[in-house]
């Protein structure tokens, strides 16, 4: 990443797009620049490569590229020295036309942060894929993130679909899916996977000629559950977005989050870890605002959760734990050290692994609880 960032700065006027596979990866690169711009500027000014980069082929390649450029080093210093990093992508790479990142599903939470750093550049979601196989393409890549649909490419694998929320276990072929219905994706690949359950829930939105088009809805697995309640990824994401609106007037947004079902106490309760981007430290959200964020999240959750809170008293008040900036980067570093791919890494939306819990809890700077019960009436029960 250091060498790539250095090349990007040296060739700043040639860069036309900025991106990564996932939005989280692009934000990691921006944070990397925030943490390392002094060393990068030094290398540009002197035409030498940081000795911490020890890989011989990389050093040889960079030796051919690096030439002393004090003027560019001064520019990088002037842009990165300021605390305000709004529009930093367009300031550093002025010819950038768009961001090439996936911002559907759980990645949608990164959109406000990317807009802040990019100055509102368009975000192109070009493809739908996984480690196992490429699935499809977005035939309208410059559409709004909320309108992204993917056209399945039938030559990539053999695709089948399991109706979601139905009692039937009969698989549906690609040609037989119905508009408006949701399915779990099943694939058989050339590499040898047979009827592999990817775990993605898709909704059919229409057709391109005879090829179905799908919108990614969520991952299948339930994230949080204390008793009879079940909260999935899409519902948790929606609750986060609703709570985040309370911090808009403070120019603060949620950069990253994960969750944990704490059942060590009785009653158990949801714990949400937030890393915040506070754009004006003099106008940071107060404890009262963050407490209200907890309640707003609870109001956004399903009626079974709210019944458990209000009528059954089987779930305690939702808790938000704000962690230090950079905590989720440490989480990624830990995952990569255990063999995860940096390109395929996604922040886990629910955690329970002890070393991860210890890391998160060691970085907590404040704790906040829902100050009241969410609204629930028997008539609303479904």
XYZ file of C-alpha atoms in Angstrom:
382
model
C 0.000 0.000 0.000
C 2.861 2.352 0.768
C 4.372 1.878 -2.702
C 0.992 2.210 -4.415
C 0.192 5.404 -2.514
C 3.619 6.823 -3.347
C 3.092 6.093 -7.050
C -0.379 7.635 -6.867
C 1.047 10.847 -5.419
C 3.883 11.017 -7.950
C 1.436 10.511 -10.836
C -1.390 12.546 -9.267
C -2.228 14.387 -12.480
C -2.648 11.139 -14.421
C -5.128 9.486 -12.038
C -8.656 9.310 -13.493
C -10.364 6.990 -11.002
C -9.807 6.008 -7.388
C -11.141 2.794 -5.958
C -10.911 -0.560 -4.216
C -13.015 -3.703 -4.290
C -15.027 -2.604 -1.252
C -15.692 0.880 0.066
C -14.011 -0.094 3.332
C -10.779 -0.775 1.445
C -10.774 2.692 -0.097
C -11.320 4.284 3.307
C -8.438 2.226 4.647
C -6.221 3.718 1.918
C -7.305 7.254 2.863
C -6.578 6.570 6.524
C -3.217 5.155 5.478
C -2.439 8.464 3.756
C -3.514 10.340 6.890
C -1.114 8.308 9.000
C 1.856 8.229 6.599
C 1.842 11.461 4.574
C 4.954 12.802 6.327
C 7.057 9.787 5.332
C 5.596 9.838 1.815
C 6.367 13.549 1.407
C 9.914 12.919 2.630
C 10.418 10.176 0.028
C 9.088 12.445 -2.728
C 11.303 15.337 -1.656
C 14.488 13.253 -1.466
C 13.776 10.747 -4.231
C 14.448 7.853 -1.860
C 12.258 5.008 -0.600
C 11.518 4.496 3.079
C 13.870 1.777 4.428
C 10.891 0.065 6.077
C 9.944 -1.163 2.590
C 12.240 -4.187 2.412
C 10.817 -6.170 -0.526
C 13.618 -6.163 -3.127
C 11.482 -6.159 -6.331
C 9.349 -3.317 -4.971
C 12.425 -1.291 -4.081
C 13.871 -1.871 -7.564
C 10.659 -0.743 -9.267
C 10.388 2.348 -7.072
C 14.027 3.236 -7.732
C 13.127 3.718 -11.412
C 10.126 5.903 -10.577
C 11.350 8.049 -7.677
C 13.088 11.352 -8.497
C 13.531 14.257 -6.064
C 10.522 16.580 -6.340
C 10.492 19.142 -3.500
C 7.602 21.058 -5.099
C 5.305 18.027 -5.062
C 6.418 17.154 -1.531
C 5.472 20.677 -0.414
C 2.062 20.315 -2.081
C 1.383 16.997 -0.308
C 2.440 18.529 2.997
C 0.195 21.567 2.553
C -2.861 19.442 1.656
C -2.399 16.773 4.338
C -1.220 18.972 7.210
C -4.646 20.565 7.706
C -7.133 18.837 10.005
C -9.899 19.283 7.417
C -9.763 16.390 4.928
C -13.002 17.207 3.137
C -12.653 16.715 -0.660
C -9.120 15.347 -0.150
C -9.479 12.943 -3.097
C -10.264 15.748 -5.554
C -7.596 17.966 -4.017
C -4.850 15.342 -4.342
C -6.094 13.789 -7.606
C -7.883 16.641 -9.421
C -8.687 14.663 -12.592
C -10.596 11.914 -10.766
C -13.932 11.276 -12.497
C -15.464 8.720 -10.151
C -14.910 6.254 -7.295
C -14.857 2.589 -8.310
C -16.169 0.832 -5.193
C -18.900 -1.531 -4.067
C -21.334 0.416 -1.877
C -24.327 -1.932 -1.848
C -25.576 -3.969 1.107
C -23.596 -3.368 4.290
C -21.129 -1.198 2.343
C -23.852 1.465 1.956
C -22.948 2.805 5.408
C -19.695 4.165 3.951
C -21.407 6.418 1.399
C -21.530 9.593 3.590
C -17.855 9.197 4.540
C -16.825 8.647 0.928
C -18.846 11.703 -0.120
C -17.003 13.716 2.511
C -13.554 12.647 1.330
C -14.389 12.813 -2.391
C -16.463 15.971 -2.535
C -19.456 14.109 -3.937
C -17.768 12.217 -6.784
C -20.005 9.564 -8.424
C -19.610 6.036 -7.050
C -19.630 3.245 -9.619
C -20.577 -0.270 -8.481
C -19.484 -2.207 -11.534
C -19.684 -5.876 -10.545
C -21.157 -8.467 -8.221
C -18.754 -11.215 -7.196
C -17.317 -13.261 -4.345
C -14.177 -15.244 -3.650
C -15.811 -18.246 -5.300
C -17.013 -16.761 -8.572
C -17.978 -13.676 -10.566
C -21.770 -13.385 -10.664
C -22.815 -10.383 -12.691
C -22.386 -6.814 -13.888
C -24.069 -3.497 -13.234
C -25.097 -2.391 -16.723
C -25.739 1.153 -15.466
C -22.617 1.700 -13.333
C -23.130 5.448 -12.864
C -26.574 5.074 -11.286
C -27.216 6.079 -7.690
C -25.985 3.504 -5.134
C -29.559 2.941 -3.977
C -30.571 1.974 -7.545
C -27.791 -0.533 -8.250
C -28.921 -3.790 -9.852
C -26.780 -6.597 -11.196
C -27.411 -8.633 -14.327
C -26.361 -12.233 -13.774
C -23.916 -13.515 -16.425
C -25.003 -17.121 -17.135
C -21.602 -18.105 -18.552
C -19.843 -17.498 -15.215
C -21.355 -20.501 -13.406
C -24.573 -22.480 -13.161
C -26.945 -20.402 -11.036
C -29.935 -21.643 -9.060
C -32.123 -19.838 -6.556
C -33.771 -20.932 -3.321
C -36.966 -18.947 -2.591
C -36.387 -16.956 0.599
C -39.018 -17.036 3.314
C -40.851 -19.904 1.623
C -41.569 -23.380 2.959
C -40.469 -24.953 -0.324
C -36.949 -26.264 -0.765
C -37.242 -26.573 -4.549
C -34.547 -24.684 -6.439
C -35.505 -22.264 -9.214
C -33.462 -21.929 -12.393
C -32.121 -18.547 -13.513
C -34.701 -18.336 -16.309
C -37.626 -18.956 -13.942
C -37.170 -16.350 -11.185
C -40.046 -13.892 -10.650
C -39.911 -10.103 -10.349
C -40.321 -8.848 -6.789
C -39.425 -12.124 -5.101
C -36.357 -12.747 -2.958
C -34.013 -15.690 -3.355
C -30.897 -17.152 -1.790
C -28.148 -17.561 -4.404
C -26.935 -21.127 -5.102
C -24.106 -21.797 -7.567
C -22.183 -24.586 -9.193
C -18.779 -23.462 -10.480
C -16.300 -24.652 -13.076
C -13.773 -25.051 -10.248
C -15.857 -27.784 -8.644
C -18.226 -26.246 -6.088
C -21.589 -28.000 -6.377
C -24.763 -26.208 -5.306
C -22.792 -23.939 -3.011
C -24.867 -21.612 -0.815
C -23.253 -18.201 -1.069
C -25.435 -16.772 1.707
C -26.608 -13.687 -0.227
C -30.287 -12.731 -0.390
C -31.230 -11.125 -3.725
C -34.450 -9.509 -4.996
C -35.428 -9.704 -8.665
C -35.999 -6.156 -9.968
C -36.519 -6.814 -13.675
C -34.895 -8.167 -16.817
C -32.308 -7.062 -19.376
C -33.607 -8.807 -22.469
C -34.123 -12.291 -20.972
C -31.466 -11.991 -18.255
C -32.801 -11.389 -14.712
C -31.523 -8.383 -12.773
C -31.093 -8.542 -9.017
C -30.623 -6.141 -6.124
C -28.427 -7.307 -3.264
C -30.553 -7.184 -0.107
C -28.491 -8.681 2.704
C -26.521 -11.631 3.958
C -28.722 -14.506 5.049
C -27.510 -15.208 8.552
C -29.073 -13.637 11.629
C -26.643 -11.295 13.373
C -28.080 -10.660 16.812
C -30.406 -12.638 19.037
C -30.937 -12.575 22.806
C -34.153 -14.561 23.130
C -36.876 -14.906 20.457
C -35.688 -11.744 18.702
C -33.743 -12.028 15.448
C -31.962 -9.033 13.914
C -30.339 -9.428 10.507
C -27.725 -7.335 8.717
C -30.176 -5.200 6.723
C -32.236 -4.336 9.811
C -29.153 -3.444 11.844
C -27.871 -1.281 8.984
C -31.207 0.535 8.773
C -31.195 1.165 12.531
C -27.657 2.589 12.316
C -28.682 4.914 9.481
C -31.729 6.175 11.380
C -29.688 6.813 14.530
C -26.976 8.585 12.515
C -29.482 11.245 11.464
C -29.455 12.570 15.033
C -25.754 13.441 14.629
C -26.098 15.332 11.349
C -26.324 18.726 13.031
C -23.008 17.924 14.726
C -21.299 17.095 11.398
C -20.625 13.604 12.736
C -21.100 10.260 11.014
C -20.535 6.585 11.770
C -17.349 5.482 10.000
C -17.559 1.842 11.049
C -19.530 -0.436 13.340
C -19.983 -3.945 14.593
C -22.214 -5.574 17.185
C -22.343 -8.136 19.964
C -25.165 -9.902 21.795
C -24.141 -9.630 25.454
C -25.794 -12.486 27.330
C -23.415 -12.504 30.300
C -25.842 -10.293 32.197
C -29.536 -10.899 32.784
C -31.335 -9.627 30.848
C -28.967 -9.684 27.898
C -28.701 -6.678 25.591
C -27.362 -5.532 22.220
C -23.946 -3.839 22.230
C -23.060 -1.726 19.179
C -19.467 -0.557 18.658
C -19.197 2.750 16.760
C -16.180 4.518 15.320
C -17.158 8.126 14.583
C -15.926 10.761 12.158
C -16.276 14.075 14.023
C -15.688 16.845 11.480
C -15.771 19.645 14.076
C -14.307 18.625 17.431
C -15.722 21.794 19.020
C -19.231 20.641 18.088
C -19.080 16.910 18.893
C -22.321 15.086 19.798
C -23.069 15.113 23.524
C -23.746 12.142 25.786
C -27.452 12.950 25.607
C -27.405 12.794 21.792
C -25.614 9.446 21.804
C -28.080 8.109 24.387
C -30.892 9.151 22.066
C -29.102 7.349 19.233
C -29.460 4.168 21.292
C -33.207 4.716 21.630
C -33.570 5.577 17.942
C -31.887 2.309 17.037
C -34.311 0.415 19.257
C -37.274 2.207 17.650
C -35.985 1.004 14.264
C -35.774 -2.666 15.226
C -38.533 -5.231 14.686
C -41.636 -5.633 16.828
C -40.418 -8.888 18.416
C -37.349 -7.054 19.760
C -39.486 -4.149 21.037
C -41.967 -6.519 22.671
C -39.088 -8.261 24.451
C -37.896 -4.864 25.716
C -41.264 -3.415 26.712
C -43.594 -6.265 27.652
C -41.359 -9.214 28.454
C -38.381 -7.371 29.991
C -36.217 -10.102 28.495
C -33.830 -7.693 26.732
C -31.988 -4.830 28.422
C -31.367 -1.315 27.039
C -29.315 -1.165 23.852
C -25.749 0.050 24.418
C -23.458 2.008 22.074
C -19.733 1.895 22.807
C -17.731 4.555 20.975
C -14.195 3.403 20.164
C -11.015 5.281 19.302
C -10.337 6.300 15.707
C -8.355 3.600 13.945
C -9.808 0.744 15.990
C -11.391 -0.963 13.000
C -8.151 -0.684 11.069
C -6.518 -2.614 13.904
C -9.327 -5.143 13.577
C -8.542 -5.527 9.877
C -4.817 -5.861 10.582
C -5.593 -8.642 13.045
C -7.745 -10.485 10.500
C -5.066 -10.148 7.808
C -2.428 -11.452 10.226
C -4.592 -14.578 10.564
C -4.714 -15.101 6.795
C -7.620 -12.950 5.582
C -7.290 -11.341 2.128
C -7.044 -7.554 2.249
C -9.105 -7.332 -0.962
C -11.883 -9.585 0.332
C -11.932 -8.375 3.944
C -15.227 -7.044 5.279
C -15.755 -5.820 8.814
C -17.751 -8.500 10.667
C -21.114 -7.039 11.617
C -21.350 -9.299 14.655
C -18.410 -10.438 16.793
C -17.908 -12.947 19.596
C -14.302 -14.149 19.130
C -12.490 -13.371 22.395
C -9.342 -11.655 20.975
C -11.534 -9.359 18.851
C -13.764 -8.536 21.817
C -10.699 -7.731 23.913
C -9.333 -5.438 21.192
C -12.631 -3.569 20.828
C -13.217 -3.206 24.568
C -9.673 -1.933 25.119
C -10.382 0.950 22.687
C -13.725 2.101 24.142
C -13.767 5.833 24.984
C -17.413 6.166 26.072
C -20.514 4.063 26.741
C -24.130 5.074 26.167
C -27.465 3.395 26.903
C -31.010 3.820 25.682
C -32.667 6.223 28.163
C -36.209 4.935 27.634
C -38.288 2.059 26.307
C -39.036 1.923 22.569
C -42.627 2.191 21.409
C -44.573 -1.067 21.256
C -48.263 -1.995 21.442
C -49.854 -5.464 21.130
C -51.818 -4.282 18.103
C -48.577 -3.858 16.160
C -47.394 -7.382 16.800
C -46.804 -9.370 13.585
